[in-house]
Tab-separated table of C-alpha atoms in Angstrom:
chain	number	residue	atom	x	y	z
A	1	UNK	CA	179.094	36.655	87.099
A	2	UNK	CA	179.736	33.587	86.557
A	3	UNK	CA	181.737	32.599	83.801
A	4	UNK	CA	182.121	30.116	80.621
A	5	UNK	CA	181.477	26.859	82.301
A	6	UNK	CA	178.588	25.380	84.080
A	7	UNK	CA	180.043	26.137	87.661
A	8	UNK	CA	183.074	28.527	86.556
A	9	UNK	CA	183.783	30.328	89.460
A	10	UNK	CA	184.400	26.971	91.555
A	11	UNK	CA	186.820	25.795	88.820
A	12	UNK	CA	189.860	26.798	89.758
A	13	UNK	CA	192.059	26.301	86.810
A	14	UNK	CA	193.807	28.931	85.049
A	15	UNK	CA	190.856	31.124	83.641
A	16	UNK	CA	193.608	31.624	80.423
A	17	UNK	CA	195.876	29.415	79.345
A	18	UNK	CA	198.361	28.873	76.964
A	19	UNK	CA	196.291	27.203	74.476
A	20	UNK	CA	193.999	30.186	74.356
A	21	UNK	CA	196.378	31.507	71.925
A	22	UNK	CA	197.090	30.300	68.408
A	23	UNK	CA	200.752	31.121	68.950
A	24	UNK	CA	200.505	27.246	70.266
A	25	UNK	CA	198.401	26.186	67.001
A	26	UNK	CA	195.167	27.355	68.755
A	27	UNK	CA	193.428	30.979	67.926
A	28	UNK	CA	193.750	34.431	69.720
A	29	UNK	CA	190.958	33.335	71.959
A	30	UNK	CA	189.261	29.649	71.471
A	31	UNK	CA	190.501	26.407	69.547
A	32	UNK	CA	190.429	26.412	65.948
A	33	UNK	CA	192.045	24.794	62.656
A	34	UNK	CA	192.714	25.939	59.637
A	35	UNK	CA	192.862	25.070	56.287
A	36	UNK	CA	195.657	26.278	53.809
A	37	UNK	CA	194.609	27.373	50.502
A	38	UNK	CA	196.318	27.319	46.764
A	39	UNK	CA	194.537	30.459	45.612
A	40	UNK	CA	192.586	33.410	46.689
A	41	UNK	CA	189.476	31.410	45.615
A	42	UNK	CA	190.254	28.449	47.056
A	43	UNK	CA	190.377	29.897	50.411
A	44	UNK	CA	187.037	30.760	50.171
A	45	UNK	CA	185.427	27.555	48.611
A	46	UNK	CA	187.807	25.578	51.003
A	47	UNK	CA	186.107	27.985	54.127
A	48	UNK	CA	183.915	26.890	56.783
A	49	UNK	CA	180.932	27.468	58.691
A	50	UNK	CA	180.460	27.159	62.013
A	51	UNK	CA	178.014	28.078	65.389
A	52	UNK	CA	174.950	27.616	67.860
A	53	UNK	CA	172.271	27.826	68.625
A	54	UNK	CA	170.649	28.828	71.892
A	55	UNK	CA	167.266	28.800	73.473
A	56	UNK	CA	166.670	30.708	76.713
A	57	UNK	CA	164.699	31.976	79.103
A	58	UNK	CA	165.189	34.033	82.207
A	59	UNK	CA	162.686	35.448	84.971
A	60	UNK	CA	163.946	37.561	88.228
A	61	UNK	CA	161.577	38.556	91.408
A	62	UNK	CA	162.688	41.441	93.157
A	63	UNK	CA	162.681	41.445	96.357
A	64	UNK	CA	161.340	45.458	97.209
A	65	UNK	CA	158.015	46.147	98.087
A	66	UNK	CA	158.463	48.946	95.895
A	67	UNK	CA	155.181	48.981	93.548
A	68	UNK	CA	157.063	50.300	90.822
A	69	UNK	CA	159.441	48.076	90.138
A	70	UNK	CA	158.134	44.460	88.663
A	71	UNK	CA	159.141	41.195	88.429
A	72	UNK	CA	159.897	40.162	84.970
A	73	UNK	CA	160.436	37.108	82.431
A	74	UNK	CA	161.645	36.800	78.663
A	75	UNK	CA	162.058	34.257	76.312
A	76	UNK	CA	164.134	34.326	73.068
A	77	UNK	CA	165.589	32.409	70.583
A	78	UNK	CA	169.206	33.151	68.795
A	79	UNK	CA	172.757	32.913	68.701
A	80	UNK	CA	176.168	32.727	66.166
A	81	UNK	CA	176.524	32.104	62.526
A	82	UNK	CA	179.890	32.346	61.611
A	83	UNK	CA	182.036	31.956	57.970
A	84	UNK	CA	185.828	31.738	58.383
A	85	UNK	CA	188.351	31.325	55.071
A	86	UNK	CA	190.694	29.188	54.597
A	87	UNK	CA	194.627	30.468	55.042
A	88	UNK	CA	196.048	31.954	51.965
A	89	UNK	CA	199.270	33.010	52.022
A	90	UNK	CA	198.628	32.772	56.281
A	91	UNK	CA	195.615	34.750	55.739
A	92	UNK	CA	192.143	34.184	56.458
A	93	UNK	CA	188.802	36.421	56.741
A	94	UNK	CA	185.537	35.463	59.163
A	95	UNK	CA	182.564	37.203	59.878
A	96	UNK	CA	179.810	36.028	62.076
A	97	UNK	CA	176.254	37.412	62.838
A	98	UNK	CA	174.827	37.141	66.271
A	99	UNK	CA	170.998	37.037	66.785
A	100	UNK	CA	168.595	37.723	69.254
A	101	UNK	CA	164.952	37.107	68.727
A	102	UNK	CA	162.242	37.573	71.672
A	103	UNK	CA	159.453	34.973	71.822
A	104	UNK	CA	157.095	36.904	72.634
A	105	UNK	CA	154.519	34.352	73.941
A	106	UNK	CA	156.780	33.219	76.284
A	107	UNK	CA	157.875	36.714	78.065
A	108	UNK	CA	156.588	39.813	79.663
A	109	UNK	CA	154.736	42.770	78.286
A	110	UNK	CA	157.316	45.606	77.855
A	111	UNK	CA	154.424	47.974	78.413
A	112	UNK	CA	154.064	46.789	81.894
A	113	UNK	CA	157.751	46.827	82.575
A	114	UNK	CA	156.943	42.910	83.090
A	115	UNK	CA	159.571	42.097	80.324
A	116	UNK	CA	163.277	41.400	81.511
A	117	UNK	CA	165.918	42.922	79.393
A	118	UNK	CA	168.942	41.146	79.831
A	119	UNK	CA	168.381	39.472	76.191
A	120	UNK	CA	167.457	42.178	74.431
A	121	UNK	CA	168.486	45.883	73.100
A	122	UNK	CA	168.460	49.363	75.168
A	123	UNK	CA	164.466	48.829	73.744
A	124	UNK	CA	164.072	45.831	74.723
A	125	UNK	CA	163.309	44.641	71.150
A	126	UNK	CA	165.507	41.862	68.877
A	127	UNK	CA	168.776	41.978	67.331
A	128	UNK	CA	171.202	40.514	64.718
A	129	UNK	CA	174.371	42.415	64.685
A	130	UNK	CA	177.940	41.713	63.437
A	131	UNK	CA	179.432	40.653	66.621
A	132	UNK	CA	182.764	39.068	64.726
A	133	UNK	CA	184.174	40.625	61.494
A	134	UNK	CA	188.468	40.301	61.582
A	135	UNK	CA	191.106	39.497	59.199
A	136	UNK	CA	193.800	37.058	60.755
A	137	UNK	CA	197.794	36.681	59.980
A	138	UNK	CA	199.046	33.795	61.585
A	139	UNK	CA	203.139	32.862	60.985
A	140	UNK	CA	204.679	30.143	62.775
A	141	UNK	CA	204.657	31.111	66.423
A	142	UNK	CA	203.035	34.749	65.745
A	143	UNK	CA	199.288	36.124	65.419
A	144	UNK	CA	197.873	38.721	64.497
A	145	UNK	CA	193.942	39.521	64.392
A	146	UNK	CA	192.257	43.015	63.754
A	147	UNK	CA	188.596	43.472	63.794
A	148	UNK	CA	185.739	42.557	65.658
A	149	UNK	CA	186.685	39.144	67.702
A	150	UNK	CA	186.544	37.272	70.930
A	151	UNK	CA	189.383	38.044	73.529
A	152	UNK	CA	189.450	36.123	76.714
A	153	UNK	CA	192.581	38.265	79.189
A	154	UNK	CA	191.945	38.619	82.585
A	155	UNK	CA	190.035	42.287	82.507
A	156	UNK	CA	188.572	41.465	79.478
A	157	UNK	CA	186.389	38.210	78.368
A	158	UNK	CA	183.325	36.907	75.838
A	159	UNK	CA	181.556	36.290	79.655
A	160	UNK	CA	179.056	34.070	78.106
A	161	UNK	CA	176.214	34.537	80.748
A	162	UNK	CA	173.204	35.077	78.411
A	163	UNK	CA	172.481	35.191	75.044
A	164	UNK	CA	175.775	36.058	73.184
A	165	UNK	CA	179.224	36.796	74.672
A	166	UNK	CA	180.769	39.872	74.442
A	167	UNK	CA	183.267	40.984	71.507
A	168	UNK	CA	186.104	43.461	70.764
A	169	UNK	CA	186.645	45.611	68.274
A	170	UNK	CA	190.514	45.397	68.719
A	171	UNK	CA	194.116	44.663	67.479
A	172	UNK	CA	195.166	41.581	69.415
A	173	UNK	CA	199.046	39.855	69.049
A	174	UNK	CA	200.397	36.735	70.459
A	175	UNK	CA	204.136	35.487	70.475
A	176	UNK	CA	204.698	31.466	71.403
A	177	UNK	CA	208.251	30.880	70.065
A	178	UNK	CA	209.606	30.603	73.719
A	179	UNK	CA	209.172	27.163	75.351
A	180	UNK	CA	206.113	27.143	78.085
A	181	UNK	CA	205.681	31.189	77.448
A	182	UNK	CA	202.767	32.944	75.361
A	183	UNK	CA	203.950	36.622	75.197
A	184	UNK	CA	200.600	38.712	74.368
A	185	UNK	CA	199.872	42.919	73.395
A	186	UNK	CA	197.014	44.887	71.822
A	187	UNK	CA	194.886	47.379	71.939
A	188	UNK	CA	190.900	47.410	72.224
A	189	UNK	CA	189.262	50.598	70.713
A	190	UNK	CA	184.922	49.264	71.205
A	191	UNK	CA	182.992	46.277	72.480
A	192	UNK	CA	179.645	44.812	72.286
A	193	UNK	CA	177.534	42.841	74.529
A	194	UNK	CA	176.029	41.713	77.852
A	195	UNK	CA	178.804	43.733	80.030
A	196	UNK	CA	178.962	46.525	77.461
A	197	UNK	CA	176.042	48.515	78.624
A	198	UNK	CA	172.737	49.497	78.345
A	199	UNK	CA	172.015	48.599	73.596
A	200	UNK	CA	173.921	45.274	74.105
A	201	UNK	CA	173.818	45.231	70.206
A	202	UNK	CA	175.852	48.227	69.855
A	203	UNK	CA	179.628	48.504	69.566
A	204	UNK	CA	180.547	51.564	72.104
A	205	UNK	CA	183.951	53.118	72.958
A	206	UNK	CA	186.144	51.077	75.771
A	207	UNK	CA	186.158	52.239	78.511
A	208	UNK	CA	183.874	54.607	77.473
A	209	UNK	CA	181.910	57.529	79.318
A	210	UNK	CA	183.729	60.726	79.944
A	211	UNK	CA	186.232	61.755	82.706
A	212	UNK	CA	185.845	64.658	85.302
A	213	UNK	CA	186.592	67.750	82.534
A	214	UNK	CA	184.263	66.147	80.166
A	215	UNK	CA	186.604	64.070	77.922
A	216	UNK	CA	185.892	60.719	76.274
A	217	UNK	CA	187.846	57.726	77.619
A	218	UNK	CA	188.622	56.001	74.819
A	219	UNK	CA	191.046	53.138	74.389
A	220	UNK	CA	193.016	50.226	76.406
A	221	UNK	CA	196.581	49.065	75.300
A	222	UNK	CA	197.256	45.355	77.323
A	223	UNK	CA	200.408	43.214	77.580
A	224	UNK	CA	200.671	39.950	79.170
A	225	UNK	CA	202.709	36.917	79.231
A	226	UNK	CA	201.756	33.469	80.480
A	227	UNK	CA	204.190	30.588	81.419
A	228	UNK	CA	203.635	27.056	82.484
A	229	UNK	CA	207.289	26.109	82.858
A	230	UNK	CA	207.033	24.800	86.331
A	231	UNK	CA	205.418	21.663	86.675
A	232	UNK	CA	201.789	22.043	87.518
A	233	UNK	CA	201.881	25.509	88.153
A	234	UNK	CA	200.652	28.055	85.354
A	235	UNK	CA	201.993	31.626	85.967
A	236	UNK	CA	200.470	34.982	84.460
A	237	UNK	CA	201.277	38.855	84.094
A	238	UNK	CA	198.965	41.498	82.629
A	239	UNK	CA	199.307	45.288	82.317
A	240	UNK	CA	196.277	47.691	80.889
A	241	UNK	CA	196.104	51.077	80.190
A	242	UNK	CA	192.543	51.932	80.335
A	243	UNK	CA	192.229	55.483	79.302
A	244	UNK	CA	191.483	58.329	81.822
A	245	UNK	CA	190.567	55.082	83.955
A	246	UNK	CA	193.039	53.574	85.562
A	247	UNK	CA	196.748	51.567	85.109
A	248	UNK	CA	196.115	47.924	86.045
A	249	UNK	CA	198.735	45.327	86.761
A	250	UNK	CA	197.241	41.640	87.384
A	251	UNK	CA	198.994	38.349	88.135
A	252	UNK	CA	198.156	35.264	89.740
A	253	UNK	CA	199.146	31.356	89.644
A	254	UNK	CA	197.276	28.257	89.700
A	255	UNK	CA	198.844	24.896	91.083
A	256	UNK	CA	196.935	21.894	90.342
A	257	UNK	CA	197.678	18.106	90.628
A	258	UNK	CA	196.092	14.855	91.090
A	259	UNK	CA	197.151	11.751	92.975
A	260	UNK	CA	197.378	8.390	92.152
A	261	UNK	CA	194.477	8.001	94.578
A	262	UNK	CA	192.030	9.702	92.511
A	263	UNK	CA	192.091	12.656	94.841
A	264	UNK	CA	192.999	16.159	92.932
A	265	UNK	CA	194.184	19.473	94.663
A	266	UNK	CA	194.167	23.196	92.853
A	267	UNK	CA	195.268	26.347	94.795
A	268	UNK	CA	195.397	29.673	93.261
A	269	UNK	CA	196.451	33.096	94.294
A	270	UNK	CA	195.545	36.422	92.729
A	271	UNK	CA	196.654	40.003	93.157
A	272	UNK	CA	195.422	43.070	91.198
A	273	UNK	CA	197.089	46.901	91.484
A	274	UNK	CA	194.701	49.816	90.156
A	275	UNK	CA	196.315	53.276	89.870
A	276	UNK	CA	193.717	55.764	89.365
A	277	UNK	CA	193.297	58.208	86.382
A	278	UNK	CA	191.295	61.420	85.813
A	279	UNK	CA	189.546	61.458	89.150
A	280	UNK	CA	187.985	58.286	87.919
A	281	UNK	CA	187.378	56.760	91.622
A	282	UNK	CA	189.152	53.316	90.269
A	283	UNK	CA	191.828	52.778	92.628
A	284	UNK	CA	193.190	50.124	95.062
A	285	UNK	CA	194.792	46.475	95.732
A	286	UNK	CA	192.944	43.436	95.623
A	287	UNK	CA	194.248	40.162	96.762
A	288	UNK	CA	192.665	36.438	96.130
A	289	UNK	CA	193.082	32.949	97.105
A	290	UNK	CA	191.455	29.863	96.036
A	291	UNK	CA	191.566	25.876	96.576
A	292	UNK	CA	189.049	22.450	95.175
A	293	UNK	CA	189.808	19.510	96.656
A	294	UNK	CA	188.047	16.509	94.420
A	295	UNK	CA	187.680	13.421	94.481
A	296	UNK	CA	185.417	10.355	92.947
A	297	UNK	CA	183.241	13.045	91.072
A	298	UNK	CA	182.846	15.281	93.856
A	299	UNK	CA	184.609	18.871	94.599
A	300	UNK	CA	184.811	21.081	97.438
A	301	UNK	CA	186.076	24.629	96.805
A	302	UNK	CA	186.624	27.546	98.981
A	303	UNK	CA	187.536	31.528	97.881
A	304	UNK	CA	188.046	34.777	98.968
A	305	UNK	CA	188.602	38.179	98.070
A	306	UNK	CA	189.933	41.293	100.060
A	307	UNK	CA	190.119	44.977	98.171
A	308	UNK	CA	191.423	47.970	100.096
A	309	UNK	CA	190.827	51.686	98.538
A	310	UNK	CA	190.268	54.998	100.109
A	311	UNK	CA	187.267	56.606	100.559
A	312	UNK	CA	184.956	56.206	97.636
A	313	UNK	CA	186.810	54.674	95.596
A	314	UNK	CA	187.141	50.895	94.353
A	315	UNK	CA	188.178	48.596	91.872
A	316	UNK	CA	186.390	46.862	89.103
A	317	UNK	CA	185.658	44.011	86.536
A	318	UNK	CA	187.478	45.462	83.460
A	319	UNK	CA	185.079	44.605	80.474
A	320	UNK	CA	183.600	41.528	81.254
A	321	UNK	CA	183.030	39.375	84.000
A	322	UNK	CA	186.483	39.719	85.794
A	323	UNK	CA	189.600	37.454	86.962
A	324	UNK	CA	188.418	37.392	90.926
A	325	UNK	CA	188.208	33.849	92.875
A	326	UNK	CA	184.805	34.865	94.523
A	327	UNK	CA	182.823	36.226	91.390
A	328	UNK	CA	179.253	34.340	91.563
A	329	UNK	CA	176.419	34.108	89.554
A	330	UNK	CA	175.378	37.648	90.393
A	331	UNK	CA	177.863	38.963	93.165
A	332	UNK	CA	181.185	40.692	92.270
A	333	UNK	CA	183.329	42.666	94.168
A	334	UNK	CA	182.953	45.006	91.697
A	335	UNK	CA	182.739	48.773	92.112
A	336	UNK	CA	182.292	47.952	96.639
A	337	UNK	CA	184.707	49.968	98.400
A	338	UNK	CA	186.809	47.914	100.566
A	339	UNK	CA	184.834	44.859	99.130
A	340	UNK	CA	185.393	41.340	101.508
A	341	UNK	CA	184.077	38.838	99.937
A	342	UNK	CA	183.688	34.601	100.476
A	343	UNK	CA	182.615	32.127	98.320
A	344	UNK	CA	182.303	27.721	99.441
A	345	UNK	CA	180.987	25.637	97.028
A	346	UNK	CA	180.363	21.833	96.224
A	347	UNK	CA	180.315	20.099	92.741
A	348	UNK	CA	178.833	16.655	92.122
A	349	UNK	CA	179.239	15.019	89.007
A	350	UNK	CA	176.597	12.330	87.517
A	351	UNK	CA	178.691	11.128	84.645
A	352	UNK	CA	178.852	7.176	86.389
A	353	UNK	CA	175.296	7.582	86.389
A	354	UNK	CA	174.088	9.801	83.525
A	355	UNK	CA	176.846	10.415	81.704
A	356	UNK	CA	177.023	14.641	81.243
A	357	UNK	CA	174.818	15.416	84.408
A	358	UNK	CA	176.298	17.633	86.844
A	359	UNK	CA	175.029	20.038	89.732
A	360	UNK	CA	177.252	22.373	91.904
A	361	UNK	CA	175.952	24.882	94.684
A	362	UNK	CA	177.810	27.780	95.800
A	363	UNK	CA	177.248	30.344	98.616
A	364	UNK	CA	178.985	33.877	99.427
A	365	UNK	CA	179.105	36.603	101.279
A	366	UNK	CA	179.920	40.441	99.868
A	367	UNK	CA	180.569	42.775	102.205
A	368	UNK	CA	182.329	46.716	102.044
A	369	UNK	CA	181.683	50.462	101.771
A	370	UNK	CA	182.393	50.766	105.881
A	371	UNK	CA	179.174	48.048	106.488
A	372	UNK	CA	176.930	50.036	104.331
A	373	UNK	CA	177.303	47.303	101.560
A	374	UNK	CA	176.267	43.692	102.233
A	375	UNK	CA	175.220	41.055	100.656
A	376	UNK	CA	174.147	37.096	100.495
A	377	UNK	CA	174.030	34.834	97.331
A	378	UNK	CA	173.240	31.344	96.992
A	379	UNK	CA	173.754	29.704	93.698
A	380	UNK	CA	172.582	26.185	92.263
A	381	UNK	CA	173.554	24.856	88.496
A	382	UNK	CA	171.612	21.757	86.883
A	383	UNK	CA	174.337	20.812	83.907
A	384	UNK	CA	173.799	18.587	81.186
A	385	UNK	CA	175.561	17.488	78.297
A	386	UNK	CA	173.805	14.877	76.168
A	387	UNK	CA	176.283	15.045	73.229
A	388	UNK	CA	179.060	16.703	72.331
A	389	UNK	CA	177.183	19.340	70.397
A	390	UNK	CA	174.338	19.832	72.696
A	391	UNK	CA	173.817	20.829	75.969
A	392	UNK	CA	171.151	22.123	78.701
A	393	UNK	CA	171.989	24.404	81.667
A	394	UNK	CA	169.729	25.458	84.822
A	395	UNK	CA	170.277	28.116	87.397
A	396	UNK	CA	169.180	29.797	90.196
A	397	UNK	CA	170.933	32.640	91.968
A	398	UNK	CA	169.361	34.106	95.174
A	399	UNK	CA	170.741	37.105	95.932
A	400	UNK	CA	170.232	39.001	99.714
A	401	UNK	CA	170.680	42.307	101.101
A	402	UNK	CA	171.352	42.585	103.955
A	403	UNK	CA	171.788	45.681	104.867
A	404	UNK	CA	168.120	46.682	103.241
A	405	UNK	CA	164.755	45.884	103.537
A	406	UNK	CA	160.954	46.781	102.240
A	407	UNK	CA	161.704	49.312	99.391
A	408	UNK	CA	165.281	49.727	99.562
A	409	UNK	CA	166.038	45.876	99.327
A	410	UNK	CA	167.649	45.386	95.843
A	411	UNK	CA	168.149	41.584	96.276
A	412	UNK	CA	166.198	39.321	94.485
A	413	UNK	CA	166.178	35.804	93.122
A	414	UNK	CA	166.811	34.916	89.410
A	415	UNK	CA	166.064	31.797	86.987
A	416	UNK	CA	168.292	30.882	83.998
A	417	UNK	CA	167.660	28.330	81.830
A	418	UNK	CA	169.998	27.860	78.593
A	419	UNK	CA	169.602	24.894	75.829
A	420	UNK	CA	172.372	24.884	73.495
A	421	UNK	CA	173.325	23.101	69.617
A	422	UNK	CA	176.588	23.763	68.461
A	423	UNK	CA	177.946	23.055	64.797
């Protein structure tokens, strides 16, 4: 899926850096600064407010002839209100409310299964729920946040790809006091959102499910540590322990540079161990490489991914929309057995023009489960930015398969369209 940006999975730079982490003055997860406080109520007179606003709609035609299964369209209206307290005595509070609210004369009729979810609750109705609610202790060059928040690590991110991104319930702690290096640990109990399954709305256990005897999986400790020490080249390390799951080691590294030509280069490469747990059929390597060359407003990019695992078995995502090069719009190699996949792209950006107008295409090719599994995707983004606090997003994702037709074809081609306030 495709993640964050307009075009993310043809952007090649590091999808975490070190300023993700307050440890370097910046929060667990996204830029923000704080206030100090006097007094207990001066942190929260002295508090802000903060958030968006989002309007969007969405409409997918399947491509079965199965009579059963519709096309569908929805509409809705929504997204993040969010208090945050001052520091006192390095302390602060926030809680923010995430809404969802269906427009109803702009989507399907849930009675004829002519209304798409992918906004909505396991009923397809509206929500507000409290997607952020955490206490924060920041020290110098240590965090600590507990509660409900946004985390952005490799195998688990916000993936902001509809309505509202997903959140952790979770104890998160970063370390900065070493030049270049962010060291990172914690441990995420629930989640919410897009990714989290079927009641979007609802906070379930991570990983969640139950193993082969019947028990809940419940839990995932994570370490990492990131380094940018090396000129142009950002280095990271992750470990998770995803309860009767799988162990999961991740690194990669990003080089990027740009000449006094204009002309820019990024490379990446990515590898990704999964030891399997419980019978859980998570299991295998996956390797990645990546590399944009720009220049004068225009990018070309090229990816791939190659997974090996035995026989019914595969690797996967984590909780969100995943680390890999190739991840699309749509297309993963998630949960394909021996998944190859290849992703090209193009970016072309408008800003000489219309300043904030950009549109990238991107195509790739899924393959795996011993030729049983493959798959086409072409993907075009409209971006534009009109101010700082407002933007408008367009895509369209075709996706192919190939190896079915009539009324076992599950491809099918989707429309996104996001407008966005922020304040």
């Amino acid at each position: 899926m495709l993640k964050g940006a307009f075009i993310g999975a043809m952007a090649l730079m590091p999808l975490y850096g070190l300023d993700d982490y307050r440890c370097t003055d910046n929060s667990l997860s996204e830029v923000q600064a704080y206030k100090s406080a006097s007094s207990f109520d001066e942190a929260f007179t002295q508090g802000k407010v903060e958030g968006d606003i989002r309007l969007a709609y969405i409409n997918q035609n399947n491509h079965t002839t199965d009579p059963a299964t519709k096309d569908d369209y929805a509409t809705s209206i929504g997204g993040q209100l969010k208090y945050e307290t001052a520091k006192f005595n390095n302390i602060s509070a926030a809680a923010s409310v995430f809404v969802s609210q269906k427009v109803s004369k702009l989507s399907g009729d849930r009675n004829k299964d002519e209304l798409n979810g992918d906004f909505f609750d396991a009923n397809k109705d509206s929500f507000a729920y409290l997607g952020e609610a955490y206490i924060d202790y920041g020290y110098k060059n240590f965090d600590l946040r507990i509660g409900r928040q946004k985390i952005d690590t490799p195998l688990n991110d916000r993936d902001d790809i509809r309505m509202l991104p997903n959140t952790f319930e979770a104890i998160m702690a970063g370390y900065g006091g070493i030049d270049d290096t962010v060291l990172i640990a914690g441990y995420i109990n629930r989640w919410a959102g897009y990714d989290s399954g079927d009641d979007i709305s609802k906070f379930k256990d991570v990983p969640g499910g139950v193993d082969a005897n019947g028990n809940e999986k419940k839990g995932v400790y994570l370490a990492g540590v990131m380094n940018e020490s090396i000129k142009n080249v950002a280095l990271q390390a992750w470990y998770y322990g995803m309860d009767k799951v799988a162990d999961v080691i991740y690194v990669d590294g990003i080089y990027g540079t740009e000449y006094d030509s204009g002309l820019s280069v990024e490379a990446g490469l990515q590898y990704a161990n999964y030891a399997e747990k419980s019978s859980s059929t998570v299991d295998g390597n996956i390797i990645g490489g990546s590399l944009l060359i720009g220049y004068s407003g225009v990018s070309l990019s090229a990816a791939f991914n190659e997974a090996e695992s035995s026989a019914g078995k595969s690797v996967i995502l984590g909780f969100g929309g995943g680390p890999y090069f190739t991840s699309m719009e749509e297309m993963t190699v998630d949960s394909i057995n021996d998944a190859s996949a290849r992703v090209f792209g193009a970016e072309v950006d408008f800003s000489k023009l219309v300043d904030g107008l950009s549109l990238a295409y991107a195509y790739g090719r899924f393959d795996g489960d011993a030729g049983t599994t493959k798959y086409e995707e072409d993907d075009l983004v409209l971006a534009y930015a009109w101010t700082d606090k407002s933007d408008f997003e367009i895509s369209y994702a075709d996706v192919r398969d190939k190896a079915n037709s009539g009324a076992d074809d599950t491809g099918y081609d989707r429309v996104l369209m996001r407008v966005n306030y922020y304040f």
